[in-house]
PDB file of C-alpha atoms in Angstrom:
ATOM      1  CA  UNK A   1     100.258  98.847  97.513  1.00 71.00           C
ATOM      2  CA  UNK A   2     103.934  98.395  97.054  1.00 71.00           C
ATOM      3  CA  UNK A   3     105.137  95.613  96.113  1.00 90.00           C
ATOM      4  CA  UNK A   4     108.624  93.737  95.554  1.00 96.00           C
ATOM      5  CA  UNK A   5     108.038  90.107  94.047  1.00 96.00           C
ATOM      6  CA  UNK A   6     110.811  87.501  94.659  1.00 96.00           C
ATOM      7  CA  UNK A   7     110.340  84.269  91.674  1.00 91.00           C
ATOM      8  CA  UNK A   8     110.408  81.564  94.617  1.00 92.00           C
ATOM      9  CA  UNK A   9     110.063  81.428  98.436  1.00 94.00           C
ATOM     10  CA  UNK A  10     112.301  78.351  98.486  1.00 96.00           C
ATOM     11  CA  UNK A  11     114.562  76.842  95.913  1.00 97.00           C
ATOM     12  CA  UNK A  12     117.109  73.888  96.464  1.00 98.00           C
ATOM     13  CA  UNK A  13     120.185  73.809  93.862  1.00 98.00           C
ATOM     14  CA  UNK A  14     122.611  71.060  92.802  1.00 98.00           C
ATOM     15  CA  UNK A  15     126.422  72.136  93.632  1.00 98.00           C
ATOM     16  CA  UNK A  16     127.574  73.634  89.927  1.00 97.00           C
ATOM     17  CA  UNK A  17     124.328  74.880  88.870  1.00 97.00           C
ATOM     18  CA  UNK A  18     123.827  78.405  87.229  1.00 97.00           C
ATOM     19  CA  UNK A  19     120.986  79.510  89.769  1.00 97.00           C
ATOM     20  CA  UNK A  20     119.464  82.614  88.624  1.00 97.00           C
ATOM     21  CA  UNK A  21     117.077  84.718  91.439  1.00 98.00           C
ATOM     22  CA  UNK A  22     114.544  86.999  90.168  1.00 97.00           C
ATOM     23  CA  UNK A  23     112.996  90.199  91.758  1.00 97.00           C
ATOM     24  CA  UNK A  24     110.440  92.586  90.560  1.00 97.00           C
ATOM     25  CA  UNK A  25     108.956  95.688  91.474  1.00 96.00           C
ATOM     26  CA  UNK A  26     106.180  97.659  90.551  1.00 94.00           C
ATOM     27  CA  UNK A  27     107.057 100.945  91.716  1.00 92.00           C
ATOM     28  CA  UNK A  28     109.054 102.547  89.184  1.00 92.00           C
ATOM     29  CA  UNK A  29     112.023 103.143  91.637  1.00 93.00           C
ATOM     30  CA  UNK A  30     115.200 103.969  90.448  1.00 91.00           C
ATOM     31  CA  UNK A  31     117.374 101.796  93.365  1.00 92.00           C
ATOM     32  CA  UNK A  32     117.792  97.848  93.518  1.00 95.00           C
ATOM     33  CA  UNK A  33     119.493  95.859  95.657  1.00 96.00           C
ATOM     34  CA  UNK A  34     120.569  92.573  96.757  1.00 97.00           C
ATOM     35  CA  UNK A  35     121.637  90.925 100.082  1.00 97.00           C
ATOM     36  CA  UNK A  36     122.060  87.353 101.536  1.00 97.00           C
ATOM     37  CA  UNK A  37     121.124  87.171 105.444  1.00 96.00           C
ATOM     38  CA  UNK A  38     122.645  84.519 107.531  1.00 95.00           C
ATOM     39  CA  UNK A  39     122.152  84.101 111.180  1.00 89.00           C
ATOM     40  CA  UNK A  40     124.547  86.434 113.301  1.00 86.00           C
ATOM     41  CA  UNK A  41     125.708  88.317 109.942  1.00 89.00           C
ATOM     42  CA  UNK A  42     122.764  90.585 109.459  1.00 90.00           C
ATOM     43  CA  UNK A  43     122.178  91.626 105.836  1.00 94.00           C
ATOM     44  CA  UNK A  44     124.963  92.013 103.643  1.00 95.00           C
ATOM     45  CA  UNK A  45     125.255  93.757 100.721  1.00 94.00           C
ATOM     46  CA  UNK A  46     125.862  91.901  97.463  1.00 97.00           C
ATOM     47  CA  UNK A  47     125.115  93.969  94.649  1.00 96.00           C
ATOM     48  CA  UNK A  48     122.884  97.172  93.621  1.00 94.00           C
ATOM     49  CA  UNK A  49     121.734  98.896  91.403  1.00 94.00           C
ATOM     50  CA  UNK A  50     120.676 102.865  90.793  1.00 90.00           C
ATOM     51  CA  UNK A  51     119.617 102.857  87.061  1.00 89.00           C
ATOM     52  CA  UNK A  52     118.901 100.330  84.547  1.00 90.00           C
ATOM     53  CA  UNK A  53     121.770  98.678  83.057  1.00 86.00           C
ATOM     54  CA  UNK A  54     123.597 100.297  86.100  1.00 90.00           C
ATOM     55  CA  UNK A  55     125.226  98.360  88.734  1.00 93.00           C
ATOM     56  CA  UNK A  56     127.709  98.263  91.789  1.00 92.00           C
ATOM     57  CA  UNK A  57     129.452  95.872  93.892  1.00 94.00           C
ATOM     58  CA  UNK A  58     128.157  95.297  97.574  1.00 92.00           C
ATOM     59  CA  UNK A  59     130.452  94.335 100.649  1.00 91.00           C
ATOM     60  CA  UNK A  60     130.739  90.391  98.993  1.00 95.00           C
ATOM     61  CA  UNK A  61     129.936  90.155  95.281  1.00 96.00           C
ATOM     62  CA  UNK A  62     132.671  87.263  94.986  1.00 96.00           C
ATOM     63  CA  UNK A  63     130.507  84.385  93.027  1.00 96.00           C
ATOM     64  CA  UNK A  64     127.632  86.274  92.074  1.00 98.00           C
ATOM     65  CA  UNK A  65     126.272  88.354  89.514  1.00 97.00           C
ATOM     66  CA  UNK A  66     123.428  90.659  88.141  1.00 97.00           C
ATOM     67  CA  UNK A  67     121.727  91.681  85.326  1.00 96.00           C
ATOM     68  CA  UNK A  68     119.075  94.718  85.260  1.00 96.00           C
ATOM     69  CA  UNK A  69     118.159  95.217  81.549  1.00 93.00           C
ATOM     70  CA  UNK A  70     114.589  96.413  82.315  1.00 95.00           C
ATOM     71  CA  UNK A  71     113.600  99.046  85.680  1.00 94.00           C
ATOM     72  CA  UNK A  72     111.594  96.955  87.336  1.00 96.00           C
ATOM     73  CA  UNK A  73     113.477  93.473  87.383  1.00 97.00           C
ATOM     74  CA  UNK A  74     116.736  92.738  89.210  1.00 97.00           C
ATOM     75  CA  UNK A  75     118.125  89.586  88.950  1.00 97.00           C
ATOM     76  CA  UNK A  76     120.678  87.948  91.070  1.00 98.00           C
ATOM     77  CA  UNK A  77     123.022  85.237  89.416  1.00 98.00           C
ATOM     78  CA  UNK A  78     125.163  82.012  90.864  1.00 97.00           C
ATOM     79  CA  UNK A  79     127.212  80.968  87.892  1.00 94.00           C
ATOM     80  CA  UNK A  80     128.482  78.265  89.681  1.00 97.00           C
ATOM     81  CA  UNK A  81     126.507  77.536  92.767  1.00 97.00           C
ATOM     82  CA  UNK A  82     128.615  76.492  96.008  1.00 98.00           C
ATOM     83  CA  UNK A  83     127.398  75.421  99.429  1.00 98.00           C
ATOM     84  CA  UNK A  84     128.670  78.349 101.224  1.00 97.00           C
ATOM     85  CA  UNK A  85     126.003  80.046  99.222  1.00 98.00           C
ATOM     86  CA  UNK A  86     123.119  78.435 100.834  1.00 98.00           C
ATOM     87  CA  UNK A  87     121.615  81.740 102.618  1.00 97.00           C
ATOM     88  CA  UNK A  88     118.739  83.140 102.198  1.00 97.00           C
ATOM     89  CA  UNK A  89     118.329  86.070  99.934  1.00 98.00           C
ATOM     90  CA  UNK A  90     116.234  89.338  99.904  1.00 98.00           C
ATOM     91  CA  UNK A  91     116.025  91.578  97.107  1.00 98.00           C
ATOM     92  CA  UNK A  92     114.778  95.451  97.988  1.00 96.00           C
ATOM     93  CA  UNK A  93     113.902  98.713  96.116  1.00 95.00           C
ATOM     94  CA  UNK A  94     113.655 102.190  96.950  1.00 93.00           C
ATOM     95  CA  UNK A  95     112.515 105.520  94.827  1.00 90.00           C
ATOM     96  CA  UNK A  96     116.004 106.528  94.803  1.00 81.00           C
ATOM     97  CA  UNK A  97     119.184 107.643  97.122  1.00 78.00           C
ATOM     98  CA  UNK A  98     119.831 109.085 100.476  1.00 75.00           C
ATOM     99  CA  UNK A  99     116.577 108.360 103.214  1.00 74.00           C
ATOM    100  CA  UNK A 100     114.443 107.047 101.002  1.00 84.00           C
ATOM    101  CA  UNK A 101     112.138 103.843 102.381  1.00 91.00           C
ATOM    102  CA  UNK A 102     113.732 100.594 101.266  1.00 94.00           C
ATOM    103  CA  UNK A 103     110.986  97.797 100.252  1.00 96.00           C
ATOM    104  CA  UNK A 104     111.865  93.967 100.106  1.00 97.00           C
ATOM    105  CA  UNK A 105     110.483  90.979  98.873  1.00 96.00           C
ATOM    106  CA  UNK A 106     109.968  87.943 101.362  1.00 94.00           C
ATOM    107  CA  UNK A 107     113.203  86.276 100.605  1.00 95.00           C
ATOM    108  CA  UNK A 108     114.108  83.331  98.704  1.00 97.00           C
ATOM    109  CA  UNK A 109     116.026  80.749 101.082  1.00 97.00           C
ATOM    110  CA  UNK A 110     118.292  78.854  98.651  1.00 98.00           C
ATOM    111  CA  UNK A 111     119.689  75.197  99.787  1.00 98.00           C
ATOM    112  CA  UNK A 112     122.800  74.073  97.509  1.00 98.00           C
ATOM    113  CA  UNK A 113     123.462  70.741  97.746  1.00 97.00           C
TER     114      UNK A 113
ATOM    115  CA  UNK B   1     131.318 100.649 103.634  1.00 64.00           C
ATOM    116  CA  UNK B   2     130.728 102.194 107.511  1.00 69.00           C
ATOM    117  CA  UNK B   3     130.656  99.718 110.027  1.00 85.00           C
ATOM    118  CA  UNK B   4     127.494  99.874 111.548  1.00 92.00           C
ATOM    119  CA  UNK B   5     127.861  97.723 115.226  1.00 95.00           C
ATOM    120  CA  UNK B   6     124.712  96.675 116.950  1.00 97.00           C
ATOM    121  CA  UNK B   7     124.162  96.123 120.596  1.00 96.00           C
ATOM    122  CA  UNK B   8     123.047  93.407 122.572  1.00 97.00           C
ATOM    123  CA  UNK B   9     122.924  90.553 119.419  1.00 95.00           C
ATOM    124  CA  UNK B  10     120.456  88.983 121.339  1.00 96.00           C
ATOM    125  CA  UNK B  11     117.721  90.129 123.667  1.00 97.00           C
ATOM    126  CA  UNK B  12     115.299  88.409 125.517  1.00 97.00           C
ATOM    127  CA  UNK B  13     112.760  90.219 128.230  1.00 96.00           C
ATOM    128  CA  UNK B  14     109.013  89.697 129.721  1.00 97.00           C
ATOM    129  CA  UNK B  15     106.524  91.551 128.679  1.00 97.00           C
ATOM    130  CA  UNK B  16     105.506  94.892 129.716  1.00 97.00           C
ATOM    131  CA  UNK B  17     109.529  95.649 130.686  1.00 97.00           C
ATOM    132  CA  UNK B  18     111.422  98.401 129.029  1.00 98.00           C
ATOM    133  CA  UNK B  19     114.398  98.135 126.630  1.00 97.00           C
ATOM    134  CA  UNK B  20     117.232  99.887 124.505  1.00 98.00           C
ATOM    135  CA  UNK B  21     119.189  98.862 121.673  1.00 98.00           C
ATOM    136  CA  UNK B  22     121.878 100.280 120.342  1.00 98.00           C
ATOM    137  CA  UNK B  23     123.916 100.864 116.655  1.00 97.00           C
ATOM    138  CA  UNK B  24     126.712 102.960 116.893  1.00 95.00           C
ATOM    139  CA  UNK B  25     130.035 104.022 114.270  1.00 91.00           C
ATOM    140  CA  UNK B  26     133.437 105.003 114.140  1.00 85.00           C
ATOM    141  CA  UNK B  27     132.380 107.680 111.591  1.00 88.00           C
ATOM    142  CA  UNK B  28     129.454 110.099 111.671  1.00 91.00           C
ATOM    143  CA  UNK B  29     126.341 109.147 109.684  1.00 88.00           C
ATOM    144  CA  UNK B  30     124.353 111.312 107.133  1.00 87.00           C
ATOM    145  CA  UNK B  31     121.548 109.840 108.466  1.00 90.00           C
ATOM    146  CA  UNK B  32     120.599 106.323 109.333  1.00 94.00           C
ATOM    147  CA  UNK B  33     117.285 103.990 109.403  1.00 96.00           C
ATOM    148  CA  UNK B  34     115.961 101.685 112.090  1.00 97.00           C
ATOM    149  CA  UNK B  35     113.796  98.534 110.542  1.00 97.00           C
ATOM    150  CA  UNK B  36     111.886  95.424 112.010  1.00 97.00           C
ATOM    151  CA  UNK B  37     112.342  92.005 110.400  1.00 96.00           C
ATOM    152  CA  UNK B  38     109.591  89.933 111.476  1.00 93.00           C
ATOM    153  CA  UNK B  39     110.078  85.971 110.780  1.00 88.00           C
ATOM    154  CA  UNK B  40     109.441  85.054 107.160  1.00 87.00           C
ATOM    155  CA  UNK B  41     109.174  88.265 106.294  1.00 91.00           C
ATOM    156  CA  UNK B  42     111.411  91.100 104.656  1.00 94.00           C
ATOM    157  CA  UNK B  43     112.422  94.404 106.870  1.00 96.00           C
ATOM    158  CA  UNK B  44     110.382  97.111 107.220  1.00 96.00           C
ATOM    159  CA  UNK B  45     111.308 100.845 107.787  1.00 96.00           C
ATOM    160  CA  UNK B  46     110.145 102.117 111.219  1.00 97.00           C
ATOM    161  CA  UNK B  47     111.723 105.728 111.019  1.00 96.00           C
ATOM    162  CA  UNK B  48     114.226 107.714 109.704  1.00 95.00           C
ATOM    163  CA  UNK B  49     116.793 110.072 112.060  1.00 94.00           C
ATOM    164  CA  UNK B  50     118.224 112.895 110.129  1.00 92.00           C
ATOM    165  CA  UNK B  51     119.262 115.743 112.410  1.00 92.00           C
ATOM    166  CA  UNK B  52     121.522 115.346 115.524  1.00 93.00           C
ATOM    167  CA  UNK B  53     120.427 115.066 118.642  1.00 95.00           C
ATOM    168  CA  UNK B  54     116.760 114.089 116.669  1.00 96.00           C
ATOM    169  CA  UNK B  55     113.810 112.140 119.140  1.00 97.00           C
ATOM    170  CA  UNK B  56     111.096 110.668 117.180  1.00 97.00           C
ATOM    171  CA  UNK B  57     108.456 108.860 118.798  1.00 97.00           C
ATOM    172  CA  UNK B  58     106.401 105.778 117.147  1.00 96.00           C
ATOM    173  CA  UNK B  59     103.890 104.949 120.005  1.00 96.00           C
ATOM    174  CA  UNK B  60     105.686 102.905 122.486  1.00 97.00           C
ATOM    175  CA  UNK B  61     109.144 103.104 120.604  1.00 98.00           C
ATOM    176  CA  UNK B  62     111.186 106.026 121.111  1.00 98.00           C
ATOM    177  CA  UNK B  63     114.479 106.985 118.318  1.00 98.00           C
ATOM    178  CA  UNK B  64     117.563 108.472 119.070  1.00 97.00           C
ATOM    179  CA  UNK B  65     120.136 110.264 116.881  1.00 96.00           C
ATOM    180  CA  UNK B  66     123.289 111.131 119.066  1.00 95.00           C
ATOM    181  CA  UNK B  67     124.596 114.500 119.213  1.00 94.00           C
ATOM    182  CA  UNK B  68     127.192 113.716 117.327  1.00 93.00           C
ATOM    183  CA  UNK B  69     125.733 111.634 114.747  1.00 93.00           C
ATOM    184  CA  UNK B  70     127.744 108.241 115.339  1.00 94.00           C
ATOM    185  CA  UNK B  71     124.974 106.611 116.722  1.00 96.00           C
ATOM    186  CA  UNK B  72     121.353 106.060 117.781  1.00 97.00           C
ATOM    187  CA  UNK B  73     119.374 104.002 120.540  1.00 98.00           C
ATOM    188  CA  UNK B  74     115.608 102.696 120.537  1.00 98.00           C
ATOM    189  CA  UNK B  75     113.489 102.158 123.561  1.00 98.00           C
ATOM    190  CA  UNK B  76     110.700 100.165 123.804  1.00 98.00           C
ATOM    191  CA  UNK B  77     108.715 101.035 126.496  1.00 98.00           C
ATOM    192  CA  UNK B  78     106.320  97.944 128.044  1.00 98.00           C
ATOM    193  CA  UNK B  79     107.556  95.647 125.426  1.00 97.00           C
ATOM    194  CA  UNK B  80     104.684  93.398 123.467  1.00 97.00           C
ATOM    195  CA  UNK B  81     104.782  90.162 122.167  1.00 96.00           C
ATOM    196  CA  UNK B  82     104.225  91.819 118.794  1.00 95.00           C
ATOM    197  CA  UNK B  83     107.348  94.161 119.688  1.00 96.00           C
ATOM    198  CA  UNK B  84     109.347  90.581 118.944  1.00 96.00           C
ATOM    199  CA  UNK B  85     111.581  90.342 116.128  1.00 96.00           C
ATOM    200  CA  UNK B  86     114.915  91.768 114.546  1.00 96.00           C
ATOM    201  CA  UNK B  87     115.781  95.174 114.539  1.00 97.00           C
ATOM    202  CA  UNK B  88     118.364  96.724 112.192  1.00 97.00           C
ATOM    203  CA  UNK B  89     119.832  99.720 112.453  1.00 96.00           C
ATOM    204  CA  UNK B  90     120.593 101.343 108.485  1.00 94.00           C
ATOM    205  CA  UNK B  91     122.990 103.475 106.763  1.00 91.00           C
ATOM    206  CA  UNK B  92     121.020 104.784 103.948  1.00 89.00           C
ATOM    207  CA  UNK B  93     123.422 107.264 102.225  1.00 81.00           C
ATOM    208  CA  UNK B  94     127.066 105.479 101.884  1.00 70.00           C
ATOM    209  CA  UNK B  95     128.765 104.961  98.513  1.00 63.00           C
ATOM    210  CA  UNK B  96     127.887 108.175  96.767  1.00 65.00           C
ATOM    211  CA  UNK B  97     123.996 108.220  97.821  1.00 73.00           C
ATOM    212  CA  UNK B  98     122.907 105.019  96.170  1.00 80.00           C
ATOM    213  CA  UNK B  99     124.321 101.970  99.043  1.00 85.00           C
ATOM    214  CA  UNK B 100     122.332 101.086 101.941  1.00 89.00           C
ATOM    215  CA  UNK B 101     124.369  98.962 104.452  1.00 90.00           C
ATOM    216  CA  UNK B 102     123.046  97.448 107.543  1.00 93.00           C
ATOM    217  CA  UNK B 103     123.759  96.295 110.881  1.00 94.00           C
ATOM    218  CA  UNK B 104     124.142  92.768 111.782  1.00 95.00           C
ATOM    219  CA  UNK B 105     120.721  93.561 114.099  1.00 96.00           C
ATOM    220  CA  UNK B 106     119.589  92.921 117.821  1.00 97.00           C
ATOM    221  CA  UNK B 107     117.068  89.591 117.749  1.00 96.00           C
ATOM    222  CA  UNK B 108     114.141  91.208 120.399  1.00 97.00           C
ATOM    223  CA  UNK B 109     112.033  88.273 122.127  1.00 97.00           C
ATOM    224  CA  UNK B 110     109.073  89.429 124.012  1.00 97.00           C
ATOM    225  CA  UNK B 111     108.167  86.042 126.650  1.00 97.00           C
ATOM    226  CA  UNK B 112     104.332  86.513 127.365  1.00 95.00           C
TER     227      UNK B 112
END
């Protein structure tokens, strides 16, 4: 079965903290991604990925970062954690680009206090 | 990024009545994805439309590609309690191949 692992389901963050979010899959697929979802704003892009070491800005990267030194582990990055960032987050992965399925993890839902 | 828009935001129907959403853009898709959030959980992909004018058919939920490729409907014919949850229409091709952008969604909420 396909699977895409997210380190915690729930995580609660002091305002200032580097907050790092991990994500692993063990399908060998090329394409990673990152999104917050909020209610009312859907899923929005924050980063991705296509290749290892490879990455692109999403529609809101502002405050974040990533960091994919191996292929199966994406991992999402608050250098300076803020309350506006309290959201939760889903990491996905697909085989590659165009129609390919998408797979995500169950989320983590961050609280910055 | 294409604006994908999503219509109604909110939905809420009895069971065993019929229903469409809607995602729709200014600019024509390559293709585009529908998923189902359920709560607590991630998305996951019900279909993928292609080819204009496309029908595909997943037992009591029917997909639409327009004509023109700028936008798609699903029905859901004598809606479930199961059929609740949020449905998000996706653009799986922007940026170069490699983005995949979604709607804000339609939250579906079958009353038993």
């Amino acid at each position: 079965d396909v699977k895409v692992t997210q380190s915690s389901r729930y995580l609660v963050k002091r305002t200032g903290e580097k907050v790092f979010l991990e994500c692993v899959q063990d399908m060998d697929h090329e394409n990673m991604f990152w999104y917050r979802q909020d209610p009312g704003l859907g899923l929005r892009l924050i980063y991705f990925s296509y290749d290892v070491k490879m990455k692109e800005k999403g529609d809101i990267p502002e405050g974040y970062s990533v960091s994919r030194e191996k292929k199966e582990r994406f991992s999402l990055i608050l250098e300076s954690a803020s309350t506006n960032q309290t959201s939760m987050y889903l990491c996905a992965s697909r085989p590659g680009p165009l129609n390919t399925e998408a797979f995500f993890g169950q989320g983590t839902r961050l609280t910055v206090v | 990024t294409q604006l994908l828009e999503q219509s109604p935001q909110f939905l809420s129907i009895q069971e065993g009545e019929n229903l469409t959403v809607y995602c729709n853009s200014s600019s024509v898709f390559s293709s585009l994805q529908w998923y189902r959030q359920e709560p607590g959980e991630g998305p996951v992909l019900l279909v993928t439309v292609v080819t204009g004018g496309e029908v595909k058919k997943l037992k009591r939920l029917t997909f639409q590609f327009g004509d023109a490729r700028k936008d798609s409907s699903l029905h859901i014919t004598a809606a479930q309690p199961g059929d609740t949850g949020l449905y998000l229409c996706a653009d799986p091709s922007g940026a170069g191949s490699y983005q995949l952008t979604f709607g804000k969604g339609t939250k579906l909420s079958v009353i038993p």
